[in-house]
Coordinates of C-alpha atoms and ligand atoms in Angstrom, one line a residue:
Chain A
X143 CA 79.5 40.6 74.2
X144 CA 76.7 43.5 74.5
X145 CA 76.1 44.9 70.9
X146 CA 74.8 48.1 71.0
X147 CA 72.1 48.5 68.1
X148 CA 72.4 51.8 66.1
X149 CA 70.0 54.0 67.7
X150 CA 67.1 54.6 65.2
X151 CA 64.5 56.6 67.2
X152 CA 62.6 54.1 67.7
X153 CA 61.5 51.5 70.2
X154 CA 60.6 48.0 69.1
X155 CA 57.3 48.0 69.6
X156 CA 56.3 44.3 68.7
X157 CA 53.3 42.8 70.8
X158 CA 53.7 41.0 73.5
X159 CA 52.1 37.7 74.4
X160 CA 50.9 38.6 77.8
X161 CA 49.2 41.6 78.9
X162 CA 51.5 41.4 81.5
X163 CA 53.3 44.8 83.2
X164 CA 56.5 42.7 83.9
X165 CA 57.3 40.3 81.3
X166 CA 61.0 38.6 81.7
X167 CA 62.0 35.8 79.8
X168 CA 64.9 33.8 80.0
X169 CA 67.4 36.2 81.7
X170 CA 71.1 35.5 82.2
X171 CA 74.0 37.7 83.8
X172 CA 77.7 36.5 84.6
X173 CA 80.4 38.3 86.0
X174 CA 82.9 36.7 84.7
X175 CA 83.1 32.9 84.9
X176 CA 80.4 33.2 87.7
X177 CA 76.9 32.7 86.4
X178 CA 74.7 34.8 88.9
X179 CA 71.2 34.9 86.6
X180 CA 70.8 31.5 85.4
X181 CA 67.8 31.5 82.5
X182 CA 65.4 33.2 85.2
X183 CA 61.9 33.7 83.8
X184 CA 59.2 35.8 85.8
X185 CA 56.0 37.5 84.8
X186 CA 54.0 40.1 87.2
X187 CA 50.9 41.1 86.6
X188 CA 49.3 44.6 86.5
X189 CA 48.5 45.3 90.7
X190 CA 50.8 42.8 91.7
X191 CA 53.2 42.6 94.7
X192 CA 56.0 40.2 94.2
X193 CA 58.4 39.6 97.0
X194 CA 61.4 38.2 96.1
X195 CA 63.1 36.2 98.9
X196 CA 65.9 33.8 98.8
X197 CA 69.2 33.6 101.0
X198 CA 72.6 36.3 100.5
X199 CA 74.4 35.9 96.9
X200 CA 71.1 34.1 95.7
X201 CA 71.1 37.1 92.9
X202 CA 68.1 38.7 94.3
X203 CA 70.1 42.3 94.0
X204 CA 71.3 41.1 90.9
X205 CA 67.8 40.3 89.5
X206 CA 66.5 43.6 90.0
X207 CA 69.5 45.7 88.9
X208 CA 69.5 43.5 85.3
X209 CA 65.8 44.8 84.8
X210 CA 67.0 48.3 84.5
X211 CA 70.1 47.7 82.9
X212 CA 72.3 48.6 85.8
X213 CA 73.6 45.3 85.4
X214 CA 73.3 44.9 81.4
X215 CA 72.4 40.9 81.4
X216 CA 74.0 38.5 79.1
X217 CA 71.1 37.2 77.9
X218 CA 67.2 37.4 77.7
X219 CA 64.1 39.6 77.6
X220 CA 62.8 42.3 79.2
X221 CA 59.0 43.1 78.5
X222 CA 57.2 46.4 80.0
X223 CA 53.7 46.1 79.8
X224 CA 51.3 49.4 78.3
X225 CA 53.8 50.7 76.4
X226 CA 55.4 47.4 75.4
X227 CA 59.0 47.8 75.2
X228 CA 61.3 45.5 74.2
X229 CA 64.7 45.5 75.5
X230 CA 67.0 42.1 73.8
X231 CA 69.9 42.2 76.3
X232 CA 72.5 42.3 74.1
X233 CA 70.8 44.1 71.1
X234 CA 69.9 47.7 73.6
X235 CA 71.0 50.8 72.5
X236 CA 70.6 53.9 75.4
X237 CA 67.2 55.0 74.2
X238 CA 65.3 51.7 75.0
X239 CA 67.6 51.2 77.9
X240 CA 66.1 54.8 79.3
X241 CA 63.0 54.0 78.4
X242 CA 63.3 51.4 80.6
X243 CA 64.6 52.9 83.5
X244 CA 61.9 55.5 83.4
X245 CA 59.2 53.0 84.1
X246 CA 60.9 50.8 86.2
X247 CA 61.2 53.1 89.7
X248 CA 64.2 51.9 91.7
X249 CA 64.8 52.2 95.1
X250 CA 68.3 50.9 96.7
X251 CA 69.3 49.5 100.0
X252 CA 71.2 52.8 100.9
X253 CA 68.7 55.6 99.6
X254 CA 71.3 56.5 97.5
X255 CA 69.6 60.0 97.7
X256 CA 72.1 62.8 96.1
X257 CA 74.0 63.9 99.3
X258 CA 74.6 67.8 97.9
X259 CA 70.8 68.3 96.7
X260 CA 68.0 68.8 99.1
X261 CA 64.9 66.7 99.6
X262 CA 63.5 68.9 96.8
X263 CA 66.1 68.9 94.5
X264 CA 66.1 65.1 94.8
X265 CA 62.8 64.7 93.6
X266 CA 62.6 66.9 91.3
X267 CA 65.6 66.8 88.8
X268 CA 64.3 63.7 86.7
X269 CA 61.4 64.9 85.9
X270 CA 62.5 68.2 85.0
X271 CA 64.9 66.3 83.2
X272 CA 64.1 63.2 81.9
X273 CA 60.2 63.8 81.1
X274 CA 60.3 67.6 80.4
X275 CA 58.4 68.9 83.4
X276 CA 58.4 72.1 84.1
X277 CA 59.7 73.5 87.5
X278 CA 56.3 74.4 88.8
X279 CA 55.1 71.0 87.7
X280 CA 57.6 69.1 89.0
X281 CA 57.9 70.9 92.4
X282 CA 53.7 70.5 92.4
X283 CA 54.5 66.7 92.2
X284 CA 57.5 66.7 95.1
X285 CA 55.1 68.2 97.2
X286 CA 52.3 65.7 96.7
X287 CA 54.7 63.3 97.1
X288 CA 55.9 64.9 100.2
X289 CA 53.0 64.5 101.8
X290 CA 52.4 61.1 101.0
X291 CA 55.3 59.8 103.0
X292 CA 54.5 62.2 105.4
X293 CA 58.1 64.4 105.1
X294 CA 56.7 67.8 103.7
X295 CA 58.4 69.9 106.3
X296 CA 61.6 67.8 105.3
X297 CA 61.6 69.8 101.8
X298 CA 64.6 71.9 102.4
X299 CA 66.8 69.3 104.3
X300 CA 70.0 67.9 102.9
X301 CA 70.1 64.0 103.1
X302 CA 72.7 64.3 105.7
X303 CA 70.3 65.6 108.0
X304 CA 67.6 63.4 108.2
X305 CA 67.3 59.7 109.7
X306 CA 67.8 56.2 107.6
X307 CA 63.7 56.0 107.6
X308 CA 63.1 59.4 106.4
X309 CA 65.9 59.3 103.5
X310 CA 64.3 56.3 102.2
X311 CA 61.0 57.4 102.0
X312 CA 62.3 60.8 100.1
X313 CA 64.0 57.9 98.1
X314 CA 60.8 56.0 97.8
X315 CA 59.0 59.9 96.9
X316 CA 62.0 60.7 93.9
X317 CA 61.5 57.1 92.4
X318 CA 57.2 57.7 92.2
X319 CA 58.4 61.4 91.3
X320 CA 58.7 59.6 87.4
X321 CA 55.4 57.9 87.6
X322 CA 57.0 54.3 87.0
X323 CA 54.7 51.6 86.1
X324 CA 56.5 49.4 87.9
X325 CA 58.5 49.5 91.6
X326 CA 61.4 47.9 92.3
X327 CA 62.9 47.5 96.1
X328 CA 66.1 45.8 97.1
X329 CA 66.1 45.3 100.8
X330 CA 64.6 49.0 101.1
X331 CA 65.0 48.3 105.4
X332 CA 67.9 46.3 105.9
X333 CA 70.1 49.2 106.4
X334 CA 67.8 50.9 108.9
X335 CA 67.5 51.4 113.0
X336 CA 64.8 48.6 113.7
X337 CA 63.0 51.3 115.1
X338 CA 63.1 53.4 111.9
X339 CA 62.2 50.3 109.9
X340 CA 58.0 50.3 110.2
X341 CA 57.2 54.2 109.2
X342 CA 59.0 53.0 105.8
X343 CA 57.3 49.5 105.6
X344 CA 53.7 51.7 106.2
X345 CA 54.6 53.5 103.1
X346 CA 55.4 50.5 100.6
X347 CA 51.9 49.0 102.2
X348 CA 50.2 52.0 101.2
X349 CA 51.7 52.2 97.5
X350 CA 51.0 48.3 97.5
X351 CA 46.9 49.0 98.4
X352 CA 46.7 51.6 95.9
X353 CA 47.0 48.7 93.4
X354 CA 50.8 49.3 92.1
X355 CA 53.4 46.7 90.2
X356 CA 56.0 46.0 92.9
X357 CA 59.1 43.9 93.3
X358 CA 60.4 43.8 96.6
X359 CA 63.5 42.2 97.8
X360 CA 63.2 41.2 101.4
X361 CA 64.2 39.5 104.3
X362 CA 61.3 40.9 106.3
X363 CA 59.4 38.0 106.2
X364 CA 56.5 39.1 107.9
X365 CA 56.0 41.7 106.0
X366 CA 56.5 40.2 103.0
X367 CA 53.8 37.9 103.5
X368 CA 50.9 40.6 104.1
X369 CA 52.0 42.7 101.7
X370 CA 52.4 40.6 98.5
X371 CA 50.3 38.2 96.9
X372 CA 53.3 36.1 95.3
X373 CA 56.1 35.1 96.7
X374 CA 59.1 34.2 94.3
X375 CA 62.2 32.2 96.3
X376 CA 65.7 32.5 94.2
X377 CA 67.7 29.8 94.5
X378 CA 71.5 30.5 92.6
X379 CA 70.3 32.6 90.3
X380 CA 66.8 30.5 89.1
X381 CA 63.5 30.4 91.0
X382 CA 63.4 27.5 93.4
X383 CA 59.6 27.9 94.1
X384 CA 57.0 30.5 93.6
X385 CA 53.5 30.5 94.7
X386 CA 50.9 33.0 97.1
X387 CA 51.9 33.7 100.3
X388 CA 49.6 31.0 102.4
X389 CA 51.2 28.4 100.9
X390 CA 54.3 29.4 100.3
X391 CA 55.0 29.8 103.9
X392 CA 52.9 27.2 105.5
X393 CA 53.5 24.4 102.8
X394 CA 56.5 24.9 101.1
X395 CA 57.4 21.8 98.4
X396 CA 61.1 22.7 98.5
X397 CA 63.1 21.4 101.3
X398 CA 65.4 25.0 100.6
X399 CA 62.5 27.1 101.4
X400 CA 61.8 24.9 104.1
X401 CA 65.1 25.5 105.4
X402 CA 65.5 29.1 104.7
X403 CA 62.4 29.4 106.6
X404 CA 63.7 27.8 109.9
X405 CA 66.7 29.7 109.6
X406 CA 64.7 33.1 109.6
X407 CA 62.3 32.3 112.6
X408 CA 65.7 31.3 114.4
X409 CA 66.9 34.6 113.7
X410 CA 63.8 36.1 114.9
X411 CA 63.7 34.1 118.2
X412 CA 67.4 35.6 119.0
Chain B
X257 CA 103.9 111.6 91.2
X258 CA 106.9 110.7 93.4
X259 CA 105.4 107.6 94.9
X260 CA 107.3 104.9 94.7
X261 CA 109.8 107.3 92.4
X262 CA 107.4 107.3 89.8
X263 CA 107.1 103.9 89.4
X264 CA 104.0 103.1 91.5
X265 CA 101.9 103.0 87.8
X266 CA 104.1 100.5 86.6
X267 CA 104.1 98.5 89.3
X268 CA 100.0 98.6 89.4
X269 CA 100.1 97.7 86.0
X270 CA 102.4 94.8 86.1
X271 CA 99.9 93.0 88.8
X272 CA 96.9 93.5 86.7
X273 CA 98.7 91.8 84.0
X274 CA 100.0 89.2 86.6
X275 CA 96.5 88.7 87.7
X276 CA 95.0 88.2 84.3
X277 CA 97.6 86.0 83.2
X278 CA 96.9 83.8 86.5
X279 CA 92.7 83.9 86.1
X280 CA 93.1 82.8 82.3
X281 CA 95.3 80.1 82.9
X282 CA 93.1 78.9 85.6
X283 CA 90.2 79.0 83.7
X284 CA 91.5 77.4 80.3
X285 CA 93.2 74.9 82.7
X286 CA 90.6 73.8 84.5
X287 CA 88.9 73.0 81.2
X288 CA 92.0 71.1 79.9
X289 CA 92.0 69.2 83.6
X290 CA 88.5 68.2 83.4
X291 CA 89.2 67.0 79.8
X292 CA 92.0 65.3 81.0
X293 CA 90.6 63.6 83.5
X294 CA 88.0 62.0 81.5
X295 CA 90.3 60.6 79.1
X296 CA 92.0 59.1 81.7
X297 CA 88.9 57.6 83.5
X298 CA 86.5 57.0 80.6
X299 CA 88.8 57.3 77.8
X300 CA 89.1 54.5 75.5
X301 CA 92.9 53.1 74.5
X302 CA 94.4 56.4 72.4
X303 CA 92.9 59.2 74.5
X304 CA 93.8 57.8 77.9
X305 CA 97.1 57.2 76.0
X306 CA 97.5 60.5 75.2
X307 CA 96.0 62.1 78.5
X308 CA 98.8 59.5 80.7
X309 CA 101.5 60.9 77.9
X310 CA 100.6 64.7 78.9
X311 CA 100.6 64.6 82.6
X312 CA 103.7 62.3 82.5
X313 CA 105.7 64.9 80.4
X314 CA 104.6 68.0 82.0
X315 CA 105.1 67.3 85.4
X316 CA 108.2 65.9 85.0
X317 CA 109.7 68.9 83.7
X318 CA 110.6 72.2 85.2
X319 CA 107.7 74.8 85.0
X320 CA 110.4 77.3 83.9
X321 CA 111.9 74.9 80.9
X322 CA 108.3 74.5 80.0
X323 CA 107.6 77.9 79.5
X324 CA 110.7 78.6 77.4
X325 CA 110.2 75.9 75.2
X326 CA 106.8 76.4 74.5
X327 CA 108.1 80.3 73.7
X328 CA 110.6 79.6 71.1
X329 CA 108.8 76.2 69.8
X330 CA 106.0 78.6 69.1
X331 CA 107.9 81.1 67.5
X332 CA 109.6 78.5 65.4
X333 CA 106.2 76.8 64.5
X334 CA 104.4 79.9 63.6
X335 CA 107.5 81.2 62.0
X336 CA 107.4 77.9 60.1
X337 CA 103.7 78.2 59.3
X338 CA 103.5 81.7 58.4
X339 CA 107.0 81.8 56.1
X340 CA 108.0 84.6 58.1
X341 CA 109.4 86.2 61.0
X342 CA 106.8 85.7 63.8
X343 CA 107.2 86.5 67.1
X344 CA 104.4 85.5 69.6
X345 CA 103.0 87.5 72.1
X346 CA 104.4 87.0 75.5
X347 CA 100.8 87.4 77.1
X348 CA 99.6 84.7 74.8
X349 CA 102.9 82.4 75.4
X350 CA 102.1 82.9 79.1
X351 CA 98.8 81.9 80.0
X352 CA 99.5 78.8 77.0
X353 CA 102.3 77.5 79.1
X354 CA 100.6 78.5 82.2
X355 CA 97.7 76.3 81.0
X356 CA 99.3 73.1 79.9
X357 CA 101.4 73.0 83.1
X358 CA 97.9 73.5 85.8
X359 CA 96.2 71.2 83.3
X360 CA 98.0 68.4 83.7
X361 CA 98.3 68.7 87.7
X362 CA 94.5 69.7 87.1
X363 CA 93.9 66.3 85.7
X364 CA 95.5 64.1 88.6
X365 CA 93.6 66.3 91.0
X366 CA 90.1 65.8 89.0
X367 CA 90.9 62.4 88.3
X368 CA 91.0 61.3 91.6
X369 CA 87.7 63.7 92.7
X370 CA 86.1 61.9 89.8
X371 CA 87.3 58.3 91.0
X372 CA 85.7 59.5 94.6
X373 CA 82.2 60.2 93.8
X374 CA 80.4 57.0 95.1
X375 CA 79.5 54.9 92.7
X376 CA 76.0 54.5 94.1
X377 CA 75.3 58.2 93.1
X378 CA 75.7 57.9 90.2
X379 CA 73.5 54.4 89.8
X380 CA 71.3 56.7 91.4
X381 CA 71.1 58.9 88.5
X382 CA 71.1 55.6 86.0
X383 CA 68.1 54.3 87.6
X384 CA 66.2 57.7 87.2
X385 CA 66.9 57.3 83.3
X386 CA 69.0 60.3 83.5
X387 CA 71.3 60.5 80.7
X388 CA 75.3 60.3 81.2
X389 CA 75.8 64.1 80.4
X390 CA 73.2 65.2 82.6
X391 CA 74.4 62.2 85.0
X392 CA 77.7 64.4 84.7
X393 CA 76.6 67.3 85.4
X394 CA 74.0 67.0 88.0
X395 CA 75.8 64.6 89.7
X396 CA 79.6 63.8 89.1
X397 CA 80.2 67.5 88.6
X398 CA 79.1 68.6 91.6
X399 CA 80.1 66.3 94.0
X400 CA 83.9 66.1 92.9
X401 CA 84.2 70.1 93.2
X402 CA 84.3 69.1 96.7
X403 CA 87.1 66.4 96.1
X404 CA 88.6 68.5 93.9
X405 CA 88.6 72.0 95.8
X406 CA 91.4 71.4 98.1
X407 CA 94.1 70.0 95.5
X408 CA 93.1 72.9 92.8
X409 CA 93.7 75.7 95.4
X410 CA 97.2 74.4 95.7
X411 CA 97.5 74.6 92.0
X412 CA 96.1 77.6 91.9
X413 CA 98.5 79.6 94.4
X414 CA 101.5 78.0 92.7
X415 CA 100.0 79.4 89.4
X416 CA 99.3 82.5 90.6
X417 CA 103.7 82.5 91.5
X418 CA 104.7 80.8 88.3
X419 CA 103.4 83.8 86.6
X420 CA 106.8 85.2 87.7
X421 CA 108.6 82.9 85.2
X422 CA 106.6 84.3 82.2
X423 CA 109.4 87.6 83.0
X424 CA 111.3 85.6 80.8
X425 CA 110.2 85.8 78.3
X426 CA 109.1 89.7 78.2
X427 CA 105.8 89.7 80.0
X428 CA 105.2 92.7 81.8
X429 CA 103.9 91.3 84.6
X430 CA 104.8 92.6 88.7
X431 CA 107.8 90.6 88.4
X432 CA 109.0 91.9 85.6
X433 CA 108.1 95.3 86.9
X434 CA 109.1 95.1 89.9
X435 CA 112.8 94.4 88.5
X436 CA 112.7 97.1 86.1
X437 CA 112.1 99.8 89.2
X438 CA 114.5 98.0 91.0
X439 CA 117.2 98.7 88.4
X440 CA 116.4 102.2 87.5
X441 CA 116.4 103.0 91.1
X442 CA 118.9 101.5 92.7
X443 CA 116.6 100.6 95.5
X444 CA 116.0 96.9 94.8
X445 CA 115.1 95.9 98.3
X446 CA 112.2 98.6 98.3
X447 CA 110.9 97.2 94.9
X448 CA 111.3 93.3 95.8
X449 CA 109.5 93.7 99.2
X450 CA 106.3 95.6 97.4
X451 CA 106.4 93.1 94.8
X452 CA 106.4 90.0 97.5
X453 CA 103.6 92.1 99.3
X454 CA 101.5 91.9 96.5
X455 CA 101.5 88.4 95.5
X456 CA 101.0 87.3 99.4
X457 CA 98.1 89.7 99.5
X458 CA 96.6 87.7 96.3
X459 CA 97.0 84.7 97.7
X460 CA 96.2 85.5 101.5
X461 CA 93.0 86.9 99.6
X462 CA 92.7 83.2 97.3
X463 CA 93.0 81.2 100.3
X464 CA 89.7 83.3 101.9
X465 CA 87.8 82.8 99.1
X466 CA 88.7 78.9 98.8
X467 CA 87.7 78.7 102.6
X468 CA 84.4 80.0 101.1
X469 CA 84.3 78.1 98.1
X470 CA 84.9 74.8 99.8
X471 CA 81.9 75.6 102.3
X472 CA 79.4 76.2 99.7
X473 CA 80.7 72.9 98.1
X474 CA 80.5 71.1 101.2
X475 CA 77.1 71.5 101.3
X476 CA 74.6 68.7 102.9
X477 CA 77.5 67.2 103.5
X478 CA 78.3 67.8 107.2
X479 CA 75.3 67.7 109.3
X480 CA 74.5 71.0 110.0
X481 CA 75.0 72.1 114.0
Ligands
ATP753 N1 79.6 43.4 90.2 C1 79.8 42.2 90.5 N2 80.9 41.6 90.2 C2 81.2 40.3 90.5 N3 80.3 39.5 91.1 C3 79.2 40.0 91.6 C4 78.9 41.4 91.3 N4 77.6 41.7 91.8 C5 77.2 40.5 92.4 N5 78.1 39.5 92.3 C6 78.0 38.1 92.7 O1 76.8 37.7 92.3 C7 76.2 36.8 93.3 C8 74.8 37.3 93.6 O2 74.9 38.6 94.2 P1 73.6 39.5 94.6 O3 74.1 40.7 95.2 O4 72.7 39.5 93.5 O5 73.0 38.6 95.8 P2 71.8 38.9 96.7 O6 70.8 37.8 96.6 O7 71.3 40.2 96.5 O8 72.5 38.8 98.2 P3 72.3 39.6 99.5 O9 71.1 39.1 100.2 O10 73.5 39.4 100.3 O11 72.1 41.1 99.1 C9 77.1 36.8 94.5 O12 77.9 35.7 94.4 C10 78.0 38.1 94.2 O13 79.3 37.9 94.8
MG754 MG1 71.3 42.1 97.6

């Protein structure tokens, strides 16, 4: 049962432990009888690029959508680093739960972009929104943003009109639009033309080099490995191994990972 | 004036009044349909109760019996409130039972545009800490116009007809006008055929600027040519 705390206008603001950005501790989710989130801990450091790997119905999508409450978890702790907020799954009330969601920036597997908004609209309705910009600001911002991902002359297209790449980078432009501390990816290329798939690697690369929090959900192994420097395996729904990227994938302790790794280079190969 | 024997005024005023009959009801209805269609979609127990309760009655009843029991159960209740003698306004009595009978086709039309909007656009919106009213209306609001569009300009031309039954009960609408010409002049067919005239030129007119309407919803939707 979720018990939603009276809202009181204020956030729990209680230190944390760590001076960590990400701070998750002891998370749980079900759906139903099925236990998907089993008691997952995870920490990620200011800077750091976490990708999370692990084979289909592991909980990796799961994982990510509990940290911003699109999945409310049964159980556990959520810690944002900075501002320290506190969200107790089960003890949340809609405030704290937005606060959340407005530093954690979330980018889906499908764009999800708003098909009857244009690029512009896109990007700029949360912050116009949700932090008070004003037009001028915000459309300031979209346009920076714009031409980081390289789309600027894209500004006036509906969704429907540009390519699988090019709507997830707009995607990728609306999430940094709210100036999130931390990034969250689920499989932001496996729904993409392989040929479509490295302009939108290039920009997660280049957010990763300017030093930003990332959680990436992958099975782009390759790419996971230059980009991150901690790899985190899920394993039904706990972490089966975690380590940096060398020896995660060139000694892996758990025979899984071991496994999981054959599997991918055979897929690879085909 | 010996157009239409004199008559050509009346008749004039009698679609105005049909007209703003029609565009009230549509307007009020539309408001009880959304309303109704969130009860039934987000409503907890009593409202979605209620909201199944109202569309089950209404459309199971003919639009005619509707309208006259609404008339007389609001004369009796005001009558009965009041502690005297009221009767209601037939204007008033029109667009009220116009209202509740689009609303609740209104609501199964919305409910389902509501129940089409993908669910990931909306998560969208979640993720970007948008709140659910502005969720609503940035997002839900929008996109099930363009579900909704092609079901409410079906209402909306069988609203704009079902106006006729409000003659009934003494509103002056074209019907009602058109009848009375009709009698005095002995030259129903005349009358009839001017009346029918107008309400296909109303709708002939709605269903352009539905064509419209749906295009501008459509938007970003079909990949432009
Ligand atoms: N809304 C839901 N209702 C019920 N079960 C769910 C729901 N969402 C996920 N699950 C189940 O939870 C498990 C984990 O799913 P999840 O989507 O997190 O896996 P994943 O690691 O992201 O897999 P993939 O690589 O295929 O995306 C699966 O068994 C899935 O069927
Ligand atoms: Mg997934």
């Amino acid at each position: 049962m979720l018990k939603i705390k009276p809202a009181t206008g204020q956030f729990k603001t209680e230190l944390s432990d760590t001076k960590a950005a990400l701070h998750v501790v002891n998370l749980r989710k079900r759906f139903g009888q099925l236990e998907v989130i089993k008691g997952l801990s995870l920490t990620a450091n200011q800077g750091d690029v976490i990708s999370i790997l692990g084979s289909s119905g592991s909980g990796k999508s799961t994982l990510l959508r509990c940290l911003n409450f699109l999945e409310p978890p049964n159980e556990g702790e959520i810690w944002i680093g900075g501002r320290q907020i506190q969200a107790r799954a089960g003890a949340t009330g809609q405030r704290e739960i937005n606060a959340l969601r407005i530093n954690l920036g979330m980018v889906f597997q499908t764009f999800n972009l708003w098909l009857h908004k244009t690029v512009l609209e896109n990007i700029v309705e949360a912050p116009i929104h949700v932090l008070g910009l004003s037009k001028a600001e915000a459309h300031l911002r979209a346009e920076e943003l714009l031409l980081k991902v390289g789309l600027a002359d894209k500004r006036h297209a509906y969704p429907s009109q540009l390519s699988g790449g090019q709507q997830q980078r707009i995607a990728i432009a609306r999430a940094l639009a709210m100036e999130p501390e931390i990034l969250l990816f689920d499989e932001p290329t496996s729904a993409l033309d392989p040929e479509l798939v490295g302009d939108v690697l290039k920009v997660i690369r280049a957010l990763a080099d300017e030093g930003r929090t990332m959680l990436i959900v992958t099975h782009e192994l390759n790419f996971a490995r230059q980009v991150s420097n901690r790899i985190v395996f899920l394993h039904e729904g706990q972490i089966e191994e975690e380590g940096p990227p060398d020896a995660f994938f060139n000694h892996p302790s758990s025979p899984r990972v071991r496994q999981f790794l054959s599997s991918q280079r055979d897929g690879y190969h085909r | 004036m010996t157009l239409l024997q004199g008559f050509g005024d009346q008749i004039i005023a009698g679609a105005i009044t049909t007209l703003q009959v029609a565009l009230t009801s549509l307007v009020l209805g539309i408001a009880v349909g959304l309303c109704g269609a969130m009860a039934k979609v987000n409503g907890i127990g009593a409202l979605r109760w209620l909201a199944d309760g109202y569309t089950t009655i209404v459309r199971g009843i003919p639009e005619l019996l509707i309208i006259l029991i609404l008339y007389f159960g609001g004369t009796v209740a005001l009558t009965a409130l009041l502690g005297r003698y009221v009767e209601v306004d037939a204007f008033a009595a029109g667009v009220f039972a116009l209202t509740i009978v689009f609303g609740a086709y209104a609501t199964e039309v919305f409910r389902a545009a509501l129940l089409a909007v993908p669910r990931s656009q909306i998560e969208a919106a979640h993720a970007l800490a948008l709140s659910r009213a502005l969720t609503f209306r940035l997002v839900i609001l929008p996109q099930m116009w363009r579900y909704a569009l092609p079901g409410l300009g079906n209402l909306w031309l069988t609203l704009l007809k079902d106006t006729a039954l409000i003659s009934v009960v003494g509103l002056e609408d074209l019907m009602r006008k058109a009848s009375v010409a009709a009698g005095a002049t002995h030259d129903p067919l005349t009358f009839y055929l001017i009346a029918a005239a107008l309400y296909l030129t109303f709708t002939s007119v709605s269903l352009v600027g539905l064509a419209l309407l749906e295009q501008r919803a459509g938007r970003g939707v079909r990949i432009s040519e």
